[in-house]
Amino acid sequence: MTDRSPPAGKPIRTAIADEDGIDFAIIELFFFAYRDFTSDPDQILADYGFGRAHHRVLHFVNRRPGLTVAELLDVLKITKQSLARVLKQLIDTDHVVQLQGPRDRRQRELYPTAKGRALALALARPQSRRIRAALEDSGASERALIERFLEAMVDPELRAQIDIVPAKMSGKSHGDH
Amino acid sequence: MTDRSPPAGKPIRTAIADEDGIDFAIIELFFFAYRDFTSDPDQILADYGFGRAHHRVLHFVNRRPGLTVAELLDVLKITKQSLARVLKQLIDTDHVVQLQGPRDRRQRELYPTAKGRALALALARPQSRRIRAALEDSGASERALIERFLEAMVDPELRAQIDIVPAKMSGKSHGDH
DNA sequence: AAAATTACGTCAATAGTGCTGACATAATTT
DNA sequence: AAATTATGTCAGCACTATTGACGTAATTTT
């Protein structure tokens, strides 16, 4: 019994740094940034008994009023069952309403109520504040650049999901490439 | 029974856009970017029966070999219990080893094994590739700018966690403010 | 030296989010 | 009429996270 079950690999004492050209710095920053980015709304959501999933649904229902359940599933990349509970809670608490689709009556178009819009705004406010502060801190005027970078981080096939958003209609035209 | 239980708020049909100066565009892009950023390693992890939590532990153990359990908890911002299972699995599978702290023998210093380092690299590779591609797509040369922005997104009190990383020792000095 | 604190491990119970698979219903399409 | 589609729901399971409690060993304080 002098040695343990597996060969018990020896400890490596040197930090991984930017070995092999891997960009650990940005990988790690992305983790930290997202961790804190979500922490603000998480605290508000807790007061409502909601979680991050509720936030995401609320966000997209407000951004694209009238989207259907199937479209929402596609954007969130989760399963029907995962959405079901969360959506039901939002409907039961009068944050979201369902309307029968005008053309296809099988579809349920999702709309925020005034209550749902107010909550979406309350959740977005601290996040937007954080973004504004970060843009200032990091030598602003680069908003478009940050936007393009984040967009480029998204899977190319899925960028279509982004281009649906209404912001693009307000004459920004920072990229219809 | 002409009306439902609650006043049943009316549907709002207009998109939330950038109402009240809220930066919904970047909020949403951050969600999409992070969703896809984590999807690459998630697939690899599935082969090992690991999840995202394993990745995070593996990442930081490789980035700061010798960190203690308490330090890791502080960085990940999770509870001891949440870490316990994940860490145990990584130790049992010989990805991470614990050494008794040299000064304080209560502490357990965490180190990656060769196996653990290899996995950390394998997980980081697609992420780094995605970052490189995004920097190119979005008119690169702005790496430092992106880095500063992400850093500024982190809670100021917690930025100390970032400044520990070894990358800063390699003479980059883009900010010891 | 005794007492308090600290670092860590573990146990129990619970919540939130996600998954797969199966099945039902209503509406639309073929 | 039959097949397909959009949605809802049920059962069961996995992973990550939570709080609270307790135990042990080591260090620090008194």
Tab-separated table of C-alpha atoms (C1' of nucleotides) in Angstrom:
chain	number	residue	atom	x	y	z
A	1	MET	CA	0.000	0.000	0.000
A	2	THR	CA	2.803	2.369	-0.723
A	3	ASP	CA	1.019	3.902	-3.693
A	4	ARG	CA	-2.547	4.929	-4.351
A	5	SER	CA	-4.919	3.259	-6.772
A	6	PRO	CA	-4.145	5.170	-10.002
A	7	PRO	CA	-0.623	6.241	-10.952
A	8	ALA	CA	-1.682	9.463	-9.201
A	9	GLY	CA	-0.196	12.020	-11.578
A	10	LYS	CA	2.325	14.443	-10.231
A	11	PRO	CA	1.331	18.038	-9.540
A	12	ILE	CA	2.223	20.625	-12.150
A	13	ARG	CA	3.385	23.760	-10.408
A	14	THR	CA	3.657	26.153	-13.310
A	15	ALA	CA	0.724	28.285	-14.383
A	16	ILE	CA	-0.777	27.562	-17.743
A	17	ALA	CA	-0.264	31.151	-18.975
A	18	ASP	CA	-0.780	31.692	-22.686
A	19	GLU	CA	0.655	28.384	-23.713
A	20	ASP	CA	0.163	27.285	-27.284
A	21	GLY	CA	-1.221	30.662	-28.199
A	22	ILE	CA	-4.383	30.058	-26.196
A	23	ASP	CA	-5.996	33.299	-25.125
A	24	PHE	CA	-6.568	32.475	-21.475
A	25	ALA	CA	-6.720	36.127	-20.534
A	26	ILE	CA	-9.865	36.848	-22.502
A	27	ILE	CA	-11.394	33.470	-21.750
A	28	GLU	CA	-11.101	34.249	-18.068
A	29	LEU	CA	-12.283	37.831	-18.411
A	30	PHE	CA	-15.342	36.632	-20.227
A	31	PHE	CA	-16.157	34.386	-17.301
A	32	PHE	CA	-15.725	37.166	-14.752
A	33	ALA	CA	-17.605	39.704	-16.838
A	34	TYR	CA	-20.570	37.422	-17.383
A	35	ARG	CA	-20.593	36.321	-13.767
A	36	ASP	CA	-21.013	39.896	-12.573
A	37	PHE	CA	-23.201	40.940	-15.493
A	38	THR	CA	-25.819	38.424	-14.409
A	39	SER	CA	-25.460	39.051	-10.699
A	40	ASP	CA	-27.452	42.291	-10.715
A	41	PRO	CA	-30.661	40.921	-12.201
A	42	ASP	CA	-30.278	37.689	-10.244
A	43	GLN	CA	-30.739	39.606	-7.026
A	44	ILE	CA	-33.881	41.339	-8.248
A	45	LEU	CA	-35.300	38.096	-9.599
A	46	ALA	CA	-34.874	36.437	-6.233
A	47	ASP	CA	-37.446	38.844	-4.795
A	48	TYR	CA	-39.987	37.498	-7.253
A	49	GLY	CA	-39.044	33.869	-6.792
A	50	PHE	CA	-37.754	33.888	-10.333
A	51	GLY	CA	-34.462	32.733	-11.818
A	52	ARG	CA	-32.292	33.485	-14.769
A	53	ALA	CA	-34.538	31.541	-17.113
A	54	HIS	CA	-37.446	33.839	-16.323
A	55	HIS	CA	-35.265	36.792	-17.155
A	56	ARG	CA	-34.364	35.436	-20.549
A	57	VAL	CA	-37.961	34.706	-21.472
A	58	LEU	CA	-39.043	38.122	-20.267
A	59	HIS	CA	-36.286	39.766	-22.214
A	60	PHE	CA	-37.142	38.175	-25.529
A	61	VAL	CA	-40.877	38.534	-25.137
A	62	ASN	CA	-40.305	42.235	-24.642
A	63	ARG	CA	-37.857	42.499	-27.487
A	64	ARG	CA	-39.994	40.605	-29.970
A	65	PRO	CA	-43.589	40.885	-28.834
A	66	GLY	CA	-45.741	38.319	-30.549
A	67	LEU	CA	-43.089	35.676	-30.972
A	68	THR	CA	-44.327	32.146	-30.778
A	69	VAL	CA	-43.307	29.411	-28.382
A	70	ALA	CA	-41.370	27.636	-31.118
A	71	GLU	CA	-39.418	30.774	-31.961
A	72	LEU	CA	-38.611	31.332	-28.322
A	73	LEU	CA	-37.334	27.779	-27.966
A	74	ASP	CA	-35.106	28.324	-30.939
A	75	VAL	CA	-33.602	31.488	-29.554
A	76	LEU	CA	-33.065	30.188	-26.050
A	77	LYS	CA	-31.798	26.836	-27.260
A	78	ILE	CA	-33.601	24.900	-24.577
A	79	THR	CA	-36.273	22.247	-24.718
A	80	LYS	CA	-39.998	22.689	-24.610
A	81	GLN	CA	-40.179	21.194	-21.178
A	82	SER	CA	-37.587	23.526	-19.744
A	83	LEU	CA	-39.488	26.498	-21.076
A	84	ALA	CA	-42.895	25.239	-19.987
A	85	ARG	CA	-42.500	25.708	-16.246
A	86	VAL	CA	-40.898	29.103	-16.539
A	87	LEU	CA	-43.394	30.407	-19.067
A	88	LYS	CA	-46.321	29.124	-17.040
A	89	GLN	CA	-45.091	30.995	-13.989
A	90	LEU	CA	-44.715	34.207	-15.960
A	91	ILE	CA	-48.239	33.832	-17.325
A	92	ASP	CA	-49.699	32.961	-13.928
A	93	THR	CA	-48.096	36.038	-12.410
A	94	ASP	CA	-49.458	38.206	-15.201
A	95	HIS	CA	-46.098	39.185	-16.656
A	96	VAL	CA	-46.777	37.576	-20.000
A	97	VAL	CA	-49.968	36.854	-21.928
A	98	GLN	CA	-50.655	34.431	-24.726
A	99	LEU	CA	-52.786	35.271	-27.724
A	100	GLN	CA	-53.968	32.865	-30.330
A	101	GLY	CA	-52.054	33.288	-33.570
A	102	PRO	CA	-54.056	35.247	-36.147
A	103	ARG	CA	-53.140	33.108	-39.126
A	104	ASP	CA	-52.341	29.816	-37.503
A	105	ARG	CA	-54.618	29.364	-34.532
A	106	ARG	CA	-52.414	26.643	-33.117
A	107	GLN	CA	-49.714	29.157	-32.384
A	108	ARG	CA	-49.575	31.189	-29.195
A	109	GLU	CA	-48.131	34.605	-29.616
A	110	LEU	CA	-46.416	35.839	-26.495
A	111	TYR	CA	-46.727	39.428	-25.335
A	112	PRO	CA	-45.563	41.229	-22.220
A	113	THR	CA	-48.104	42.969	-20.010
A	114	ALA	CA	-47.365	46.353	-18.468
A	115	LYS	CA	-46.177	44.434	-15.423
A	116	GLY	CA	-43.915	42.260	-17.528
A	117	ARG	CA	-42.468	45.234	-19.343
A	118	ALA	CA	-41.783	47.018	-16.085
A	119	LEU	CA	-39.919	44.020	-14.715
A	120	ALA	CA	-37.909	43.598	-17.894
A	121	LEU	CA	-36.857	47.222	-17.623
A	122	ALA	CA	-35.985	46.895	-13.963
A	123	LEU	CA	-33.788	43.903	-14.743
A	124	ALA	CA	-32.085	45.575	-17.669
A	125	ARG	CA	-31.386	48.834	-15.893
A	126	PRO	CA	-28.428	47.725	-13.746
A	127	GLN	CA	-27.001	45.777	-16.654
A	128	SER	CA	-27.178	48.778	-18.920
A	129	ARG	CA	-25.617	50.916	-16.223
A	130	ARG	CA	-22.760	48.467	-15.933
A	131	ILE	CA	-22.225	48.480	-19.676
A	132	ARG	CA	-22.236	52.254	-19.848
A	133	ALA	CA	-19.720	52.470	-17.017
A	134	ALA	CA	-17.523	49.847	-18.660
A	135	LEU	CA	-17.547	51.709	-21.949
A	136	GLU	CA	-16.496	54.876	-20.191
A	137	ASP	CA	-13.845	53.183	-18.096
A	138	SER	CA	-12.320	51.451	-21.063
A	139	GLY	CA	-12.033	54.525	-23.226
A	140	ALA	CA	-15.498	54.630	-24.693
A	141	SER	CA	-16.469	55.721	-28.175
A	142	GLU	CA	-15.873	52.104	-29.032
A	143	ARG	CA	-19.419	50.963	-28.481
A	144	ALA	CA	-19.810	49.832	-32.070
A	145	LEU	CA	-16.575	47.939	-31.827
A	146	ILE	CA	-17.669	46.042	-28.732
A	147	GLU	CA	-20.965	45.342	-30.402
A	148	ARG	CA	-19.277	43.924	-33.472
A	149	PHE	CA	-16.955	41.804	-31.390
A	150	LEU	CA	-19.781	40.272	-29.391
A	151	GLU	CA	-21.717	39.650	-32.561
A	152	ALA	CA	-18.716	37.918	-34.079
A	153	MET	CA	-18.532	35.647	-31.047
A	154	VAL	CA	-21.912	34.188	-31.947
A	155	ASP	CA	-22.123	31.129	-34.161
A	156	PRO	CA	-22.450	32.360	-37.747
A	157	GLU	CA	-25.497	30.186	-38.437
A	158	LEU	CA	-27.235	31.711	-35.457
A	159	ARG	CA	-26.558	35.354	-36.163
A	160	ALA	CA	-29.878	35.499	-37.960
A	161	GLN	CA	-31.488	35.463	-34.514
A	162	ILE	CA	-29.782	38.724	-33.696
A	163	ASP	CA	-30.751	40.500	-36.848
A	164	ILE	CA	-34.418	40.217	-36.011
A	165	VAL	CA	-34.151	42.704	-33.193
A	166	PRO	CA	-35.998	45.987	-33.518
A	167	ALA	CA	-32.967	48.124	-32.720
A	168	LYS	CA	-31.792	47.558	-36.251
A	169	MET	CA	-34.892	49.251	-37.563
A	170	SER	CA	-34.120	52.544	-35.871
A	171	GLY	CA	-31.645	53.525	-38.539
A	172	LYS	CA	-28.423	52.515	-36.891
A	173	SER	CA	-27.168	50.476	-39.800
A	174	HIS	CA	-23.867	49.568	-38.226
A	175	GLY	CA	-23.754	46.451	-40.269
A	176	ASP	CA	-26.112	44.798	-42.665
A	177	HIS	CA	-23.201	42.819	-44.060
B	1	MET	CA	-66.970	33.823	-15.705
B	2	THR	CA	-66.557	36.551	-18.247
B	3	ASP	CA	-63.142	37.565	-16.933
B	4	ARG	CA	-60.155	35.658	-15.616
B	5	SER	CA	-58.930	35.647	-12.050
B	6	PRO	CA	-56.457	38.569	-12.101
B	7	PRO	CA	-57.109	41.790	-14.053
B	8	ALA	CA	-55.141	39.959	-16.769
B	9	GLY	CA	-53.044	42.834	-18.128
B	10	LYS	CA	-53.381	43.740	-21.741
B	11	PRO	CA	-50.714	42.689	-24.218
B	12	ILE	CA	-48.125	45.274	-25.209
B	13	ARG	CA	-47.437	44.986	-28.892
B	14	THR	CA	-44.515	47.338	-29.305
B	15	ALA	CA	-40.962	46.114	-28.947
B	16	ILE	CA	-39.019	47.426	-26.004
B	17	ALA	CA	-36.215	48.810	-28.222
B	18	ASP	CA	-33.776	51.092	-26.486
B	19	GLU	CA	-36.325	52.696	-24.282
B	20	ASP	CA	-35.097	54.874	-21.468
B	21	GLY	CA	-31.581	54.706	-22.802
B	22	ILE	CA	-31.282	51.048	-21.842
B	23	ASP	CA	-28.695	49.281	-23.960
B	24	PHE	CA	-30.701	46.233	-24.923
B	25	ALA	CA	-28.563	45.587	-27.958
B	26	ILE	CA	-25.419	44.832	-25.982
B	27	ILE	CA	-27.323	43.098	-23.203
B	28	GLU	CA	-28.702	40.696	-25.762
B	29	LEU	CA	-25.420	40.258	-27.593
B	30	PHE	CA	-23.733	39.395	-24.351
B	31	PHE	CA	-26.248	36.639	-23.816
B	32	PHE	CA	-25.791	35.206	-27.309
B	33	ALA	CA	-22.020	35.508	-27.183
B	34	TYR	CA	-21.728	33.743	-23.856
B	35	ARG	CA	-24.222	31.088	-24.870
B	36	ASP	CA	-22.094	30.086	-27.835
B	37	PHE	CA	-18.787	30.710	-26.086
B	38	THR	CA	-19.630	28.004	-23.562
B	39	SER	CA	-21.167	25.610	-26.047
B	40	ASP	CA	-17.836	24.368	-27.413
B	41	PRO	CA	-16.343	23.154	-24.134
B	42	ASP	CA	-19.738	21.877	-22.992
B	43	GLN	CA	-19.687	19.302	-25.754
B	44	ILE	CA	-16.235	18.070	-24.857
B	45	LEU	CA	-17.096	17.929	-21.176
B	46	ALA	CA	-20.083	15.735	-21.905
B	47	ASP	CA	-17.709	13.006	-23.099
B	48	TYR	CA	-16.122	12.961	-19.664
B	49	GLY	CA	-19.388	13.134	-17.779
B	50	PHE	CA	-18.366	16.576	-16.597
B	51	GLY	CA	-20.249	19.854	-16.601
B	52	ARG	CA	-19.473	23.512	-16.723
B	53	ALA	CA	-18.518	23.586	-13.084
B	54	HIS	CA	-15.717	21.117	-13.713
B	55	HIS	CA	-14.416	23.342	-16.454
B	56	ARG	CA	-14.256	26.352	-14.194
B	57	VAL	CA	-12.399	24.510	-11.471
B	58	LEU	CA	-10.012	23.022	-13.985
B	59	HIS	CA	-9.395	26.403	-15.523
B	60	PHE	CA	-8.481	28.140	-12.295
B	61	VAL	CA	-6.421	25.285	-10.928
B	62	ASN	CA	-4.365	25.471	-14.100
B	63	ARG	CA	-4.161	29.228	-14.066
B	64	ARG	CA	-3.157	29.486	-10.407
B	65	PRO	CA	-1.580	26.192	-9.403
B	66	GLY	CA	-1.410	25.874	-5.657
B	67	LEU	CA	-4.506	27.892	-4.873
B	68	THR	CA	-6.419	26.763	-1.829
B	69	VAL	CA	-10.002	25.619	-1.614
B	70	ALA	CA	-11.002	28.869	0.074
B	71	GLU	CA	-9.436	30.942	-2.673
B	72	LEU	CA	-11.192	28.889	-5.308
B	73	LEU	CA	-14.530	29.375	-3.607
B	74	ASP	CA	-13.912	33.085	-3.574
B	75	VAL	CA	-13.141	33.234	-7.255
B	76	LEU	CA	-15.994	31.031	-8.380
B	77	LYS	CA	-18.463	32.646	-6.003
B	78	ILE	CA	-20.135	29.399	-5.138
B	79	THR	CA	-20.558	27.572	-1.859
B	80	LYS	CA	-18.305	24.932	-0.378
B	81	GLN	CA	-20.916	22.300	-0.964
B	82	SER	CA	-21.280	23.098	-4.637
B	83	LEU	CA	-17.562	22.844	-5.105
B	84	ALA	CA	-17.143	19.656	-3.075
B	85	ARG	CA	-18.696	17.187	-5.496
B	86	VAL	CA	-17.073	18.682	-8.546
B	87	LEU	CA	-13.645	18.856	-6.975
B	88	LYS	CA	-13.917	15.315	-5.658
B	89	GLN	CA	-14.688	14.029	-9.129
B	90	LEU	CA	-11.726	15.861	-10.604
B	91	ILE	CA	-9.467	14.412	-7.932
B	92	ASP	CA	-10.872	10.900	-8.308
B	93	THR	CA	-10.313	11.030	-12.055
B	94	ASP	CA	-6.744	12.199	-11.543
B	95	HIS	CA	-7.172	15.605	-13.125
B	96	VAL	CA	-6.363	17.502	-9.950
B	97	VAL	CA	-4.253	16.671	-6.888
B	98	GLN	CA	-4.288	18.140	-3.419
B	99	LEU	CA	-1.151	18.873	-1.434
B	100	GLN	CA	-1.020	19.863	2.170
B	101	GLY	CA	-0.225	23.541	2.564
B	102	PRO	CA	3.437	24.099	3.464
B	103	ARG	CA	2.854	26.816	6.036
B	104	ASP	CA	-0.649	26.112	7.150
B	105	ARG	CA	-1.204	22.389	7.107
B	106	ARG	CA	-4.959	22.809	7.234
B	107	GLN	CA	-4.930	24.177	3.735
B	108	ARG	CA	-5.073	22.009	0.638
B	109	GLU	CA	-3.219	23.392	-2.306
B	110	LEU	CA	-4.732	22.378	-5.618
B	111	TYR	CA	-2.584	21.462	-8.604
B	112	PRO	CA	-3.382	20.078	-12.026
B	113	THR	CA	-1.874	16.798	-13.160
B	114	ALA	CA	-0.621	16.314	-16.703
B	115	LYS	CA	-4.033	14.873	-17.451
B	116	GLY	CA	-5.769	17.855	-15.934
B	117	ARG	CA	-3.620	20.287	-17.856
B	118	ALA	CA	-4.296	18.473	-21.107
B	119	LEU	CA	-8.029	18.654	-20.567
B	120	ALA	CA	-7.883	22.323	-19.634
B	121	LEU	CA	-6.044	23.007	-22.872
B	122	ALA	CA	-8.478	20.945	-24.905
B	123	LEU	CA	-11.379	22.909	-23.452
B	124	ALA	CA	-9.745	26.272	-23.996
B	125	ARG	CA	-8.686	25.608	-27.561
B	126	PRO	CA	-12.072	26.069	-29.279
B	127	GLN	CA	-12.824	29.074	-27.111
B	128	SER	CA	-9.561	30.706	-28.039
B	129	ARG	CA	-10.194	29.933	-31.680
B	130	ARG	CA	-13.574	31.603	-31.466
B	131	ILE	CA	-12.055	34.677	-29.839
B	132	ARG	CA	-9.340	34.954	-32.448
B	133	ALA	CA	-11.897	34.661	-35.244
B	134	ALA	CA	-14.119	37.260	-33.594
B	135	LEU	CA	-11.244	39.689	-33.260
B	136	GLU	CA	-10.420	39.265	-36.912
B	137	ASP	CA	-14.029	39.526	-38.051
B	138	SER	CA	-14.630	42.653	-36.065
B	139	GLY	CA	-11.587	44.502	-37.286
B	140	ALA	CA	-8.991	43.182	-34.915
B	141	SER	CA	-6.018	45.053	-33.496
B	142	GLU	CA	-8.426	45.974	-30.740
B	143	ARG	CA	-7.618	43.037	-28.521
B	144	ALA	CA	-6.493	45.298	-25.706
B	145	LEU	CA	-9.650	47.295	-26.035
B	146	ILE	CA	-11.861	44.249	-25.703
B	147	GLU	CA	-9.772	43.133	-22.782
B	148	ARG	CA	-10.194	46.457	-21.024
B	149	PHE	CA	-13.924	46.489	-21.680
B	150	LEU	CA	-14.440	43.029	-20.219
B	151	GLU	CA	-12.306	43.932	-17.250
B	152	ALA	CA	-14.382	47.035	-16.677
B	153	MET	CA	-17.512	44.892	-16.667
B	154	VAL	CA	-16.287	43.129	-13.545
B	155	ASP	CA	-17.255	44.460	-10.123
B	156	PRO	CA	-14.513	46.882	-9.060
B	157	GLU	CA	-14.062	45.190	-5.686
B	158	LEU	CA	-13.478	41.910	-7.443
B	159	ARG	CA	-10.982	43.037	-10.024
B	160	ALA	CA	-8.229	42.028	-7.641
B	161	GLN	CA	-9.055	38.430	-8.570
B	162	ILE	CA	-8.094	39.161	-12.132
B	163	ASP	CA	-4.833	40.836	-11.348
B	164	ILE	CA	-3.477	37.670	-9.797
B	165	VAL	CA	-3.246	35.934	-13.122
B	166	PRO	CA	0.183	35.032	-14.439
B	167	ALA	CA	-0.371	36.663	-17.825
B	168	LYS	CA	0.234	40.010	-16.192
B	169	MET	CA	3.755	38.954	-15.323
B	170	SER	CA	4.788	38.569	-18.925
B	171	GLY	CA	5.340	42.273	-19.334
B	172	LYS	CA	2.051	43.372	-20.817
B	173	SER	CA	1.396	46.143	-18.324
B	174	HIS	CA	-1.729	47.392	-19.951
B	175	GLY	CA	-2.979	48.650	-16.669
B	176	ASP	CA	-1.694	48.483	-13.121
B	177	HIS	CA	-4.021	51.262	-12.134
C	1	DA	C1'	-2.338	25.207	28.280
C	2	DA	C1'	-7.093	26.104	27.310
C	3	DA	C1'	-10.198	28.418	24.255
C	4	DA	C1'	-11.430	30.340	20.029
C	5	DT	C1'	-10.945	30.484	15.315
C	6	DT	C1'	-9.878	28.790	10.796
C	7	DA	C1'	-9.674	25.463	6.726
C	8	DC	C1'	-11.619	21.837	5.109
C	9	DG	C1'	-14.783	17.802	4.506
C	10	DT	C1'	-19.266	15.883	4.769
C	11	DC	C1'	-24.257	15.044	5.511
C	12	DA	C1'	-29.144	16.263	4.751
C	13	DA	C1'	-32.554	18.643	2.463
C	14	DT	C1'	-34.057	21.751	-1.159
C	15	DA	C1'	-34.389	24.783	-5.485
C	16	DG	C1'	-33.719	26.073	-10.292
C	17	DT	C1'	-32.689	24.716	-14.705
C	18	DG	C1'	-31.897	21.617	-17.950
C	19	DC	C1'	-32.669	16.868	-20.383
C	20	DT	C1'	-35.347	12.714	-22.855
C	21	DG	C1'	-39.334	10.346	-24.039
C	22	DA	C1'	-44.133	9.787	-24.320
C	23	DC	C1'	-48.657	11.215	-25.069
C	24	DA	C1'	-52.824	14.383	-25.987
C	25	DT	C1'	-55.248	18.047	-28.468
C	26	DA	C1'	-56.380	21.185	-31.799
C	27	DA	C1'	-55.479	23.141	-36.218
C	28	DT	C1'	-53.488	23.050	-40.631
C	29	DT	C1'	-51.766	20.764	-44.708
C	30	DT	C1'	-51.533	17.101	-47.836
D	1	DA	C1'	-59.458	11.267	-44.464
D	2	DA	C1'	-54.698	11.170	-43.135
D	3	DA	C1'	-50.522	13.221	-41.976
D	4	DT	C1'	-48.194	16.878	-40.023
D	5	DT	C1'	-47.511	20.774	-37.009
D	6	DA	C1'	-47.734	23.768	-32.700
D	7	DT	C1'	-48.427	23.509	-28.323
D	8	DG	C1'	-49.178	21.609	-23.627
D	9	DT	C1'	-48.377	18.211	-20.201
D	10	DC	C1'	-46.756	14.115	-17.578
D	11	DA	C1'	-43.030	11.241	-15.564
D	12	DG	C1'	-38.446	10.684	-14.430
D	13	DC	C1'	-33.755	12.082	-14.226
D	14	DA	C1'	-29.162	14.945	-13.992
D	15	DC	C1'	-26.394	18.911	-12.809
D	16	DT	C1'	-25.457	22.922	-10.382
D	17	DA	C1'	-26.402	25.571	-6.851
D	18	DT	C1'	-28.349	26.787	-2.179
D	19	DT	C1'	-28.558	26.787	3.407
D	20	DG	C1'	-27.613	24.791	7.714
D	21	DA	C1'	-25.402	21.665	10.696
D	22	DC	C1'	-21.671	18.990	12.401
D	23	DG	C1'	-16.845	17.063	12.793
D	24	DT	C1'	-11.788	17.188	12.628
D	25	DA	C1'	-7.406	18.914	12.494
D	26	DA	C1'	-4.412	22.841	12.763
D	27	DT	C1'	-3.455	27.448	14.036
D	28	DT	C1'	-4.032	31.589	16.683
D	29	DT	C1'	-5.535	34.024	20.729
D	30	DT	C1'	-6.089	34.633	25.343
